[in-house]
PDB file of C-alpha atoms in Angstrom:
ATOM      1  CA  UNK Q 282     258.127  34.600 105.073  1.00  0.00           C
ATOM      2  CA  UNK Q 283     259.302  33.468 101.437  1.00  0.00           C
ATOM      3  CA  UNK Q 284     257.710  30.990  99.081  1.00  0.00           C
ATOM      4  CA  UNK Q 285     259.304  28.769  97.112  1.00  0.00           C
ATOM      5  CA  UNK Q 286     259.548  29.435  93.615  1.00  0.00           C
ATOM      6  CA  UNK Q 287     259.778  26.533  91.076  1.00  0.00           C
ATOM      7  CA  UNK Q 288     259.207  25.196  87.475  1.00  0.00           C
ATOM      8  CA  UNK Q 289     259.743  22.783  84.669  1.00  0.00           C
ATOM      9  CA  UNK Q 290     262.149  24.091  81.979  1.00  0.00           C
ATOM     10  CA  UNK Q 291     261.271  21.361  79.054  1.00  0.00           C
ATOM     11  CA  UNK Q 292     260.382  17.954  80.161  1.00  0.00           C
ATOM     12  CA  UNK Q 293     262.462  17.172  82.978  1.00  0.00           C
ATOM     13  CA  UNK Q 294     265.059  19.974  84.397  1.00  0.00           C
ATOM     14  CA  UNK Q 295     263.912  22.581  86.649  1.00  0.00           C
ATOM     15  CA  UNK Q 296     264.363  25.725  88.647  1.00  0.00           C
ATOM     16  CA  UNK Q 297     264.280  26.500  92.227  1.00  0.00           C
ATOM     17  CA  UNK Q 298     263.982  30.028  94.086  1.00  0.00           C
ATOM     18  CA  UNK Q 299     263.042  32.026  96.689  1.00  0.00           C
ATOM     19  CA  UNK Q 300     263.719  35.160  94.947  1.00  0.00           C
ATOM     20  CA  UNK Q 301     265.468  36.136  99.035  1.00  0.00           C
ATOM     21  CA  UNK Q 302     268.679  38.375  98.941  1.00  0.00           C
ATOM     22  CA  UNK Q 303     270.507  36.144 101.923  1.00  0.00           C
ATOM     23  CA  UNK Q 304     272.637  37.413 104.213  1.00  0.00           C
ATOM     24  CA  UNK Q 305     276.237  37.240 101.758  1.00  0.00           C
ATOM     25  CA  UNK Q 306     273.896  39.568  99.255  1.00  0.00           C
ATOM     26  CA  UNK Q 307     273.206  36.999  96.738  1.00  0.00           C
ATOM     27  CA  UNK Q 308     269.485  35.228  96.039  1.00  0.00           C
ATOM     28  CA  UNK Q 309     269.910  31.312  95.599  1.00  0.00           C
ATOM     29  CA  UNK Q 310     268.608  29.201  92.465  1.00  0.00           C
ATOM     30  CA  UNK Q 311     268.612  25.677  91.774  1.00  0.00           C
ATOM     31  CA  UNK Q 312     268.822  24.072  88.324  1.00  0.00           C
ATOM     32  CA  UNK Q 313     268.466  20.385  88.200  1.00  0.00           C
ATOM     33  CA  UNK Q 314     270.036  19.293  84.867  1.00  0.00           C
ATOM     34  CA  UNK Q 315     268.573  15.880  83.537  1.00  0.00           C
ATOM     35  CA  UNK Q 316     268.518  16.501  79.471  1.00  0.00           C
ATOM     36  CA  UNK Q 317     269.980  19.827  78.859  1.00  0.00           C
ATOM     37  CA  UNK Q 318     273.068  20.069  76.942  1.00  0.00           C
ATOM     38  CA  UNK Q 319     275.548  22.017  78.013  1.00  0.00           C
ATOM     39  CA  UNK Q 320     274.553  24.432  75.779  1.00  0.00           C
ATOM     40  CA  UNK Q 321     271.099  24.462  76.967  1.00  0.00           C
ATOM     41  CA  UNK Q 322     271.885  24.294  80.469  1.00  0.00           C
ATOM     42  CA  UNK Q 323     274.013  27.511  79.759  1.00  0.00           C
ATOM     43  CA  UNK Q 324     271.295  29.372  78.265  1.00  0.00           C
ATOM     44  CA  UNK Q 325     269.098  28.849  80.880  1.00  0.00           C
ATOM     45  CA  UNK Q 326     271.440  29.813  83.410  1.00  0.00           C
ATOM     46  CA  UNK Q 327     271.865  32.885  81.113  1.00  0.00           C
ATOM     47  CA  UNK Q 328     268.176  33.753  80.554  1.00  0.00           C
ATOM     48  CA  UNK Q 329     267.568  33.165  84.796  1.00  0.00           C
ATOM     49  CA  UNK Q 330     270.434  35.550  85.834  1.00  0.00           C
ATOM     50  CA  UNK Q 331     269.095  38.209  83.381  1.00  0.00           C
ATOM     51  CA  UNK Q 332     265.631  37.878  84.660  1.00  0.00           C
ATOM     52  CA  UNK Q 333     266.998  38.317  88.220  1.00  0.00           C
ATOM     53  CA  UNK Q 334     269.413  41.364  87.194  1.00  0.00           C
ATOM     54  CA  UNK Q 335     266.666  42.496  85.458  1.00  0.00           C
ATOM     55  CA  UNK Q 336     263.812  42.898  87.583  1.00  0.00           C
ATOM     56  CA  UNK Q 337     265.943  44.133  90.147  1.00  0.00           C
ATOM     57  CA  UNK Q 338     266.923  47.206  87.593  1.00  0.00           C
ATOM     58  CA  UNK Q 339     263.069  47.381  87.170  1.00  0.00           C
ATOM     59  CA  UNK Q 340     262.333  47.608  90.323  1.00  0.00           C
ATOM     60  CA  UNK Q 341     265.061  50.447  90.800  1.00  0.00           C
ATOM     61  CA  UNK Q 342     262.145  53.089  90.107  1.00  0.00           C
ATOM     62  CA  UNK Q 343     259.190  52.249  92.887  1.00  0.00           C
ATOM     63  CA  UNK Q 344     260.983  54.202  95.265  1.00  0.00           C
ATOM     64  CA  UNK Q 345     260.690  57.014  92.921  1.00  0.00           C
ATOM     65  CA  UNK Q 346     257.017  56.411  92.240  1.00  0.00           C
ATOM     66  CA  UNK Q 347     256.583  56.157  96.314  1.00  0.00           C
ATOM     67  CA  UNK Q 348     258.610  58.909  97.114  1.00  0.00           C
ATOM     68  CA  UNK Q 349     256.466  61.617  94.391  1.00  0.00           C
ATOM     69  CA  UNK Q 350     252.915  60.112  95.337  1.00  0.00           C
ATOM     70  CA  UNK Q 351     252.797  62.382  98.480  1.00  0.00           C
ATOM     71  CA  UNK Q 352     254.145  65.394  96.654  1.00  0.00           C
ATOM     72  CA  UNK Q 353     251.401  64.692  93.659  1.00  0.00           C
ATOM     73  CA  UNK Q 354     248.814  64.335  96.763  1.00  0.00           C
ATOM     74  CA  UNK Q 355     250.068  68.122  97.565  1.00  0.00           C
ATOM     75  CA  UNK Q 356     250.379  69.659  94.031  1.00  0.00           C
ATOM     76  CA  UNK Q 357     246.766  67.959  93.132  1.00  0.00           C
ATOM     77  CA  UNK Q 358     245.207  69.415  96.284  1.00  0.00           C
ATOM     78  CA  UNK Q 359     246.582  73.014  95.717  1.00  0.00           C
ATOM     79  CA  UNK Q 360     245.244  72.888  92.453  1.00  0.00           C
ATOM     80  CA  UNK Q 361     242.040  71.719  93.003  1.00  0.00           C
ATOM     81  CA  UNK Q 362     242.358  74.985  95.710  1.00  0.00           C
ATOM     82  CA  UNK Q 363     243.419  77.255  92.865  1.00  0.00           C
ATOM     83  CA  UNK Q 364     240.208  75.641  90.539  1.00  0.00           C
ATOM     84  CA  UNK Q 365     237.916  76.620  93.199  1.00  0.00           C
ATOM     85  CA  UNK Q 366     239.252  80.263  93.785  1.00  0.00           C
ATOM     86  CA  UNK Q 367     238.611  80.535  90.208  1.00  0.00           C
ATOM     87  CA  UNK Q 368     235.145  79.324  90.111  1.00  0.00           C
ATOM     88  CA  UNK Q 369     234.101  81.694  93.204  1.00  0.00           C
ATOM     89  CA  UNK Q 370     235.769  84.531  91.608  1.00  0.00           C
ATOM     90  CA  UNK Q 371     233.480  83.946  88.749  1.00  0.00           C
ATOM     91  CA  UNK Q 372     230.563  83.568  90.540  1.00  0.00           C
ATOM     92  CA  UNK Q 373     231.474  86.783  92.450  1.00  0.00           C
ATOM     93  CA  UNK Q 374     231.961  88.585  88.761  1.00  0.00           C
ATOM     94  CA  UNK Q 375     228.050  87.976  88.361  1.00  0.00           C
ATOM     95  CA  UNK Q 376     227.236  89.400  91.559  1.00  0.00           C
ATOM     96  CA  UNK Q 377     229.760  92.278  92.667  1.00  0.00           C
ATOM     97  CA  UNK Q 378     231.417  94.127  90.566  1.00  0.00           C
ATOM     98  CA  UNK Q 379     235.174  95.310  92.401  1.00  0.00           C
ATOM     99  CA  UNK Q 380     237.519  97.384  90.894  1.00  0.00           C
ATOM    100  CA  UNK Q 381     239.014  95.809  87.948  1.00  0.00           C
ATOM    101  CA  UNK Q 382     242.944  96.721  89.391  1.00  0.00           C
ATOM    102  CA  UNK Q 383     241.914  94.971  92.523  1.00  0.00           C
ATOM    103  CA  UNK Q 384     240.580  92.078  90.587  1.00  0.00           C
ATOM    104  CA  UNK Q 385     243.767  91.728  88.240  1.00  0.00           C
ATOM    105  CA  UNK Q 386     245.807  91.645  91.549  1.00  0.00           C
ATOM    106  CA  UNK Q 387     243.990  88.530  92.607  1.00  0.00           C
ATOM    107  CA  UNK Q 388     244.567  86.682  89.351  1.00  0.00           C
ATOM    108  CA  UNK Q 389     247.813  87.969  89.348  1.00  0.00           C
ATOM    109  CA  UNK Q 390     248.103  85.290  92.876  1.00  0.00           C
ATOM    110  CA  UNK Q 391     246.430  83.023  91.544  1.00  0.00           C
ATOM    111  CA  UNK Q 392     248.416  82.898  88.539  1.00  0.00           C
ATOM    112  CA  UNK Q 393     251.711  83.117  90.523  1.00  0.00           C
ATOM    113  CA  UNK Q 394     250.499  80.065  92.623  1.00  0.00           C
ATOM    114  CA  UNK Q 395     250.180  78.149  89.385  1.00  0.00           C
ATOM    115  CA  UNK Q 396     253.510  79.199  87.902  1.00  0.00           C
ATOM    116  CA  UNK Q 397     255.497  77.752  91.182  1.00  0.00           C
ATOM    117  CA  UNK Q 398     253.037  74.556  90.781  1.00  0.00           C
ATOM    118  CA  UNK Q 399     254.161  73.827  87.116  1.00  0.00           C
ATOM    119  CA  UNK Q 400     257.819  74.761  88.270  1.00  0.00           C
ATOM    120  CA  UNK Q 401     257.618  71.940  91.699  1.00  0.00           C
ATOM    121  CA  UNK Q 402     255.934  69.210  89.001  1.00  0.00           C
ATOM    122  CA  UNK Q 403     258.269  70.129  86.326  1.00  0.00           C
ATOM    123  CA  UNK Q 404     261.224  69.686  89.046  1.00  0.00           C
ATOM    124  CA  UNK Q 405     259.664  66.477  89.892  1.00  0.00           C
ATOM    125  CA  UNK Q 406     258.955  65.243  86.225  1.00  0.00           C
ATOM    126  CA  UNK Q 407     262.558  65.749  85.452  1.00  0.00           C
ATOM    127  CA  UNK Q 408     263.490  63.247  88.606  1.00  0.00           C
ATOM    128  CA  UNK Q 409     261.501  60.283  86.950  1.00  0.00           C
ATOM    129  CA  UNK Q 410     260.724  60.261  83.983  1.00  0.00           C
ATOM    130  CA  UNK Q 411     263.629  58.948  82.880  1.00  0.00           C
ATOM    131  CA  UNK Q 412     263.590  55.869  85.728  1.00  0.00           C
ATOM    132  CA  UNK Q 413     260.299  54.936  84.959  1.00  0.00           C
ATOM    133  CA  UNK Q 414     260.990  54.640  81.268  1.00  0.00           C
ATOM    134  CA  UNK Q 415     263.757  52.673  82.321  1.00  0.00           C
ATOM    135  CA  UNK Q 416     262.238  50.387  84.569  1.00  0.00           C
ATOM    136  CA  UNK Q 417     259.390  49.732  81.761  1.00  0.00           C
ATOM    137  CA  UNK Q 418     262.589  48.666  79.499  1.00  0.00           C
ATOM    138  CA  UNK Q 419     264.041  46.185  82.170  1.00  0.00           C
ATOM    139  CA  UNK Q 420     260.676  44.941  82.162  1.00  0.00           C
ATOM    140  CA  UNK Q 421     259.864  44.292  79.029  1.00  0.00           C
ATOM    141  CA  UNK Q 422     263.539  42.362  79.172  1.00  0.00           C
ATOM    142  CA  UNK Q 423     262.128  40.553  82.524  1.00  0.00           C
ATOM    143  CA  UNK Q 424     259.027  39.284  80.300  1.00  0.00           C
ATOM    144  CA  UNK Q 425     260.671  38.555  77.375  1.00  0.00           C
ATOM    145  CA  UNK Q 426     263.328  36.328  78.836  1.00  0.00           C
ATOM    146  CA  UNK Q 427     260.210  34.402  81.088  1.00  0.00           C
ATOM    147  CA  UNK Q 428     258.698  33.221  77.707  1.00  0.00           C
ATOM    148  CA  UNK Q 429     262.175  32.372  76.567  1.00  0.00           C
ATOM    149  CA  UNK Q 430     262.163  29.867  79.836  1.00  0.00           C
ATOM    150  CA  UNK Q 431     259.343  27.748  77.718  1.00  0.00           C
ATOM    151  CA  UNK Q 432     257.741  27.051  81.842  1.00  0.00           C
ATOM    152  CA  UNK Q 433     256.081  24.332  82.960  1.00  0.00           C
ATOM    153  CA  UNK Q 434     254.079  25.196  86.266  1.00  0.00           C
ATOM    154  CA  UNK Q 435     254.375  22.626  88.870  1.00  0.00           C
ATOM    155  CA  UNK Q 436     250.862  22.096  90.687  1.00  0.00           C
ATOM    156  CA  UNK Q 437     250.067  23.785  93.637  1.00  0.00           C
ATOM    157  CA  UNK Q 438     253.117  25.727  92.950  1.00  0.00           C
ATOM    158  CA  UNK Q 439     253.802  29.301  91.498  1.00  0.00           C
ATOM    159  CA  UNK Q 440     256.036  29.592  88.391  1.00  0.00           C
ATOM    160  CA  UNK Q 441     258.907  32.311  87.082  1.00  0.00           C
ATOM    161  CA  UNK Q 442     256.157  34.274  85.348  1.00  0.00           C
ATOM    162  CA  UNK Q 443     252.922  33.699  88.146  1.00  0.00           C
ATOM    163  CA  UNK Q 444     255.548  34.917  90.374  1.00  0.00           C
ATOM    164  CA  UNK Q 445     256.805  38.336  87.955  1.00  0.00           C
ATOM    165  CA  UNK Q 446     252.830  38.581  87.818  1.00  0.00           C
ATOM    166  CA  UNK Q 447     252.071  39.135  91.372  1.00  0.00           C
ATOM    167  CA  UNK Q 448     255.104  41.168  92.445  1.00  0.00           C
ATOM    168  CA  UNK Q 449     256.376  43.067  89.927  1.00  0.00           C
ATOM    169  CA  UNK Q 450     253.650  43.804  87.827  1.00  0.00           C
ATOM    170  CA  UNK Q 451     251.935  45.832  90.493  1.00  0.00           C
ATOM    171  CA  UNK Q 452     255.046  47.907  90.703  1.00  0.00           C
ATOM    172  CA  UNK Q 453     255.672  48.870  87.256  1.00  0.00           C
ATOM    173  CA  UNK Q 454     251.612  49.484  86.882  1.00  0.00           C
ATOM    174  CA  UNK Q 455     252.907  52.121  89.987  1.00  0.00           C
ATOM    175  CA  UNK Q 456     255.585  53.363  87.995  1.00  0.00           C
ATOM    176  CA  UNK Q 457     253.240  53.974  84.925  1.00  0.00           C
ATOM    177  CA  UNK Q 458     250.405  55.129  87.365  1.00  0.00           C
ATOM    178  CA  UNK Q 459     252.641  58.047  88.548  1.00  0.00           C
ATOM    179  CA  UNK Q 460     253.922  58.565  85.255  1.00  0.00           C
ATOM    180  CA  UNK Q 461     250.796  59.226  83.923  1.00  0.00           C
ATOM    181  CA  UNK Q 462     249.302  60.927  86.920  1.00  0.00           C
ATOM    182  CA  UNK Q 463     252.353  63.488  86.332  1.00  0.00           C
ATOM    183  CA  UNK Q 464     251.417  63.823  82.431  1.00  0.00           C
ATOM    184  CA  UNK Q 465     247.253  64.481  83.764  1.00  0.00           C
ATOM    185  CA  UNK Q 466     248.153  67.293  86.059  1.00  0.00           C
ATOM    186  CA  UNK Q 467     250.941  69.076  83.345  1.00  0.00           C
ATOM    187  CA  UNK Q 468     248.140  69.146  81.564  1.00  0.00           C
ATOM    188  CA  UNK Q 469     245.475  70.591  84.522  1.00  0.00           C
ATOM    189  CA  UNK Q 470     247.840  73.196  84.930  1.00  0.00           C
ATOM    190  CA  UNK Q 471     248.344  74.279  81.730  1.00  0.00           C
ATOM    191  CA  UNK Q 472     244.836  74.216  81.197  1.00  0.00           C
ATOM    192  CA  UNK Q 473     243.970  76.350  84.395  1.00  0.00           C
ATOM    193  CA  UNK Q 474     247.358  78.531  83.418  1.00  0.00           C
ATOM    194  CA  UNK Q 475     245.298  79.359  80.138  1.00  0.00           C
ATOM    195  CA  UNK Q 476     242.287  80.075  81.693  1.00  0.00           C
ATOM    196  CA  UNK Q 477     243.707  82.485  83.973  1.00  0.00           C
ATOM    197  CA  UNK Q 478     245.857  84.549  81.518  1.00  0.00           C
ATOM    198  CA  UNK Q 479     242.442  84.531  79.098  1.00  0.00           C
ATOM    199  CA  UNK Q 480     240.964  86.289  82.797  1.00  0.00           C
ATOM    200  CA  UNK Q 481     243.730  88.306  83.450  1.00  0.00           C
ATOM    201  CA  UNK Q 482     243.740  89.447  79.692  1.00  0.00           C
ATOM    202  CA  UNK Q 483     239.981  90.208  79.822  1.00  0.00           C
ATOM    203  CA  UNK Q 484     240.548  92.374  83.253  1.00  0.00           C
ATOM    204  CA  UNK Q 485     242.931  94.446  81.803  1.00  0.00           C
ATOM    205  CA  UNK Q 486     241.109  95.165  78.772  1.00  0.00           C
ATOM    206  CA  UNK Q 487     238.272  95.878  80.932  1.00  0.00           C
ATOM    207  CA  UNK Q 488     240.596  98.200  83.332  1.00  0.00           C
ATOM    208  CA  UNK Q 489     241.678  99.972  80.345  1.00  0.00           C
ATOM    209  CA  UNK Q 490     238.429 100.704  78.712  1.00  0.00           C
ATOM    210  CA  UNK Q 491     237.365 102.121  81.836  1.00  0.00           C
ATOM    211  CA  UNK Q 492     240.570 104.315  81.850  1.00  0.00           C
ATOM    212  CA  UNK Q 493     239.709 105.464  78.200  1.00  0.00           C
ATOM    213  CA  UNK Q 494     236.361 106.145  79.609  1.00  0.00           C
ATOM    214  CA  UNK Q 495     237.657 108.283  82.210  1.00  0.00           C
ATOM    215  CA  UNK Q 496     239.705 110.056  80.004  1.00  0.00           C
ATOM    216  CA  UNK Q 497     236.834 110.709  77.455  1.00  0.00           C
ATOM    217  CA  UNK Q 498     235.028 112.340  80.209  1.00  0.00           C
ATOM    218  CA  UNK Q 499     238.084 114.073  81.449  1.00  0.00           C
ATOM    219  CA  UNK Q 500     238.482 114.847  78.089  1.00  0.00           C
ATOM    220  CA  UNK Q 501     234.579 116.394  77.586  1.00  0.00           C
ATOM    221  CA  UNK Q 502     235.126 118.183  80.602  1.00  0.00           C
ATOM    222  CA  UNK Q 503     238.175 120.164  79.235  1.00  0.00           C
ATOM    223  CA  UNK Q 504     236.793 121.176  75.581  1.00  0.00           C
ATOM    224  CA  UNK Q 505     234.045 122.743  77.963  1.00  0.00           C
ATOM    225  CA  UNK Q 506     236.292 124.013  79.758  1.00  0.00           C
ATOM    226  CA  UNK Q 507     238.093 125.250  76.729  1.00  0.00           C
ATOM    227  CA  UNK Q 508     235.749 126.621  75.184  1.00  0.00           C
ATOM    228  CA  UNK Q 509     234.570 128.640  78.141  1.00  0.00           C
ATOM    229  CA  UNK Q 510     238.106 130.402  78.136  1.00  0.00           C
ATOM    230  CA  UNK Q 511     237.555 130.894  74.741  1.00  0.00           C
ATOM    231  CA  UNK Q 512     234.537 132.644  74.690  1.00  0.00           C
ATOM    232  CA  UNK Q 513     236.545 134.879  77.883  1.00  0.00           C
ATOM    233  CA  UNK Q 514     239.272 135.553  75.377  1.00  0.00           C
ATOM    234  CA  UNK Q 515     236.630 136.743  73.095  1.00  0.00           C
ATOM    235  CA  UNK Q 516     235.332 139.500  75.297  1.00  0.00           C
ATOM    236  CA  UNK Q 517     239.135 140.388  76.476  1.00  0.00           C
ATOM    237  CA  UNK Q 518     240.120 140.645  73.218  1.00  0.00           C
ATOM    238  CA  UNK Q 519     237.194 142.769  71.996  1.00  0.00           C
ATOM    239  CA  UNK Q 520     237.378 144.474  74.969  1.00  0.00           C
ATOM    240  CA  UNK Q 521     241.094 145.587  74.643  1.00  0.00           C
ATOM    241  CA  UNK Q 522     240.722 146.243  70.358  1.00  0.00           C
ATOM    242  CA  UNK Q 523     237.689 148.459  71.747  1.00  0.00           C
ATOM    243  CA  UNK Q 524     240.207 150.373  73.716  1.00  0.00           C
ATOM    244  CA  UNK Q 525     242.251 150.911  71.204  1.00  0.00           C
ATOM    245  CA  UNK Q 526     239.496 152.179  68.869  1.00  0.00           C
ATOM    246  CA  UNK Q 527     238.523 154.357  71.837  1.00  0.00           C
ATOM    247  CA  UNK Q 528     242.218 156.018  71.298  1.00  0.00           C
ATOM    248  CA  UNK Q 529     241.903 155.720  67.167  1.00  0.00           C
ATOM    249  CA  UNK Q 530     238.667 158.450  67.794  1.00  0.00           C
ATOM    250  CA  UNK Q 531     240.427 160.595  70.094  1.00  0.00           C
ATOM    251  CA  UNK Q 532     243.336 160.950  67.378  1.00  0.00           C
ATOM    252  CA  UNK Q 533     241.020 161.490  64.813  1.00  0.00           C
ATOM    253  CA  UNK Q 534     238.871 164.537  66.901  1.00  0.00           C
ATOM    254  CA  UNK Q 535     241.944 165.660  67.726  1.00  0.00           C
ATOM    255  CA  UNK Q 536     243.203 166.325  63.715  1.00  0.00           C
ATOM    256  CA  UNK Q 537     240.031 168.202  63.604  1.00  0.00           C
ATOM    257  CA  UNK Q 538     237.193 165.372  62.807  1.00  0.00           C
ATOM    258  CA  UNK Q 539     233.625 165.447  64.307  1.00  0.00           C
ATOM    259  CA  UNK Q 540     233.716 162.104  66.075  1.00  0.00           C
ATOM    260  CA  UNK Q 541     233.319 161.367  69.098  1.00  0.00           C
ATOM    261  CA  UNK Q 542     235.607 158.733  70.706  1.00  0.00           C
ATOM    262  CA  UNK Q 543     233.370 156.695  73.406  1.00  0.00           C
ATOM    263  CA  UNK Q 544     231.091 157.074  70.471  1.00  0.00           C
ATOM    264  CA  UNK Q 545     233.103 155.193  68.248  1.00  0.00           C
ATOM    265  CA  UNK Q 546     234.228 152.766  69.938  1.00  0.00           C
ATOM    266  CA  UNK Q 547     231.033 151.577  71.164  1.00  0.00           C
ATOM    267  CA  UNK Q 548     229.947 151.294  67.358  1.00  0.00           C
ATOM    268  CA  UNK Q 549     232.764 149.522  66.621  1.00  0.00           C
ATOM    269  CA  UNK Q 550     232.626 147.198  69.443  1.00  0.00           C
ATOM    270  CA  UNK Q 551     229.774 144.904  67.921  1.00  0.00           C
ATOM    271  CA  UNK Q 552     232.229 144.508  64.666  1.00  0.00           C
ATOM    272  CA  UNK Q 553     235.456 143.985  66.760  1.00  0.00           C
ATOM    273  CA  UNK Q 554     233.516 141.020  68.419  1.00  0.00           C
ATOM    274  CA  UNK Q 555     232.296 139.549  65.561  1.00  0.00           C
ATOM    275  CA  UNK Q 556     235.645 139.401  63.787  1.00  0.00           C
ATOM    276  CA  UNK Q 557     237.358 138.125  66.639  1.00  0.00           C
ATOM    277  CA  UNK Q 558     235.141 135.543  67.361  1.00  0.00           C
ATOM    278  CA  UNK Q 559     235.257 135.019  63.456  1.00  0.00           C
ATOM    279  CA  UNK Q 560     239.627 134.680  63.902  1.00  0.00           C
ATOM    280  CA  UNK Q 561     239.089 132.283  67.443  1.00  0.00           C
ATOM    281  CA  UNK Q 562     236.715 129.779  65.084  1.00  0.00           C
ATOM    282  CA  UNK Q 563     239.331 129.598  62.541  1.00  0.00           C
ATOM    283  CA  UNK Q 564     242.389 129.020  64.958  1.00  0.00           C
ATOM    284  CA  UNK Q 565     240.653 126.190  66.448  1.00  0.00           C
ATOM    285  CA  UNK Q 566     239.200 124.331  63.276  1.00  0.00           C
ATOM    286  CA  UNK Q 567     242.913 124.954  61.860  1.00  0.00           C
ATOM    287  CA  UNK Q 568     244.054 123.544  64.838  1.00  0.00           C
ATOM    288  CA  UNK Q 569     241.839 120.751  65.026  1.00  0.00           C
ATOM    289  CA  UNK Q 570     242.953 119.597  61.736  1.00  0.00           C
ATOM    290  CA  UNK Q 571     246.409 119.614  62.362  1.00  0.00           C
ATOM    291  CA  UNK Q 572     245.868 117.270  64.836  1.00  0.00           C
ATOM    292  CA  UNK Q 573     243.631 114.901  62.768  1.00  0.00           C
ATOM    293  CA  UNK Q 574     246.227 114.809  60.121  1.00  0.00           C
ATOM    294  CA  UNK Q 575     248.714 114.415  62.816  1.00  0.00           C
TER     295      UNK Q 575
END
């Protein structure tokens, strides 16, 4: 059901509408010329068919804002879902305490979920922004030329501008609505993106000083390990030098000298292992400072 549309332009002429497309495509309007110059009457004819051309360009971008509502609804849901994954992993940190690997896979989802969220509202973004700024433009035109008009309301009956008011303001508040709602959760996400890299970050440190840990021990165990072969190399090589001093006495009784091999090499086997032990302490501190210069 349409409503007719009309106003005083000045004292006496006036305009007519429906603002209906009819069936041939066109909306009607009827100017009644009483004082206008042709000049005037031109103008106004001018400054009407803009504001019709006009708000029908501004109007061009409520589908858009319709159309990306529903997706919004989606995106805003999953990452209100995402929010809340966070917060109970958080709450589970205080309590359990997982595997740090097993806990950097999860954020590792999470943070995958929020990378294809910012791509789907980016992808979106990149659809309207530039219609809605647009539309705001046409609009601004739409208003501009309705003060140009100079109305004069008739009573009981809406004007140009009552009738902008009550249509297509509501539409271009939907236009900037979206627009905005799409600039609130760019920024959600790249707030929750942060978070969950600062997580992730603090995971991995955490994983690694436990593998440093691990290693420390691994390496504790092997010095002791170490230095338990060491102190077998020790008695080996005492053991074997004692041999030999067992043959050095058997070459000396045998030139003639009153010694007496097992003898000797028994005494000498408390100064073999003292040396020895003497050379193994001095490999490993010259070793050890090698590698600390290293």
């Amino acid at each position: 059901k349409s409503s007719i549309v009309g106003s005083k332009l000045g004292s006496s002429d006036e305009v007519w509408t429906d603002f209906l497309i009819h069936a041939d495509g066109f909306s009607r309007f009827v100017i009644c010329n009483v004082e206008f110059t042709d000049h005037q009457a031109g103008r106004s004819i001018q400054r009407i068919l803009e504001i019709e051309t006009y708000r029908m360009m501004a109007l061009v971008g409520l589908p858009n804002a319709q159309k990306a509502i529903p997706s919004l609804n989606t995106i805003e849901a999953e990452l209100s879902s995402i929010s809340l994954s966070l917060v109970r992993e958080n709450l589970a940190d205080q309590n359990i305490h997982e595997q740090p690997p097993k806990k950097v896979d999860m954020e590792q989802i999470l943070l995958q979920k929020i990378i294809d969220l910012a791509a789907r509202l980016e992808k979106i973004s990149l659809e309207n922004n530039y219609r809605f700024s647009a539309s705001l433009a046409y609009f601004k035109l739409v208003q501009a030329r309705i003060q140009e008009l100079n109305e004069i309301p008739f009573r009981g009956l809406p004007s140009i501008g009552e009738f902008m008011e009550r249509r297509l303001v509501p539409a271009m508040n939907t236009c900037q609505s979206v627009g905005k709602r799409q600039v609130a959760l760019a920024e959600r996400i790249a707030h929750i993106n942060d978070l969950l890299r600062t997580r992730v970050g603090l995971l991995q440190e955490q994983q690694n000083r436990q593998i440093l840990q691990s290693l420390n021990t691994r390496a504790s165990k092997q010095l002791l390990l170490q230095q338990s072969v060491e102190g077998l190399s020790v008695v080996a090589i005492s053991y074997y030098t004692a041999g030999l001093f067992s043959y050095l006495g058997k070459a000396f009784k045998s030139i003639g000298l009153p010694i007496n091999p097992d003898s000797f090499a028994g005494l000498s086997l408390p100064i073999i292992f003292f040396f020895v032990w003497i050379g193994m302490r001095q490999l490993h501190k010259k070793i050890e400072s090698q590698n600390t210069n290293s």
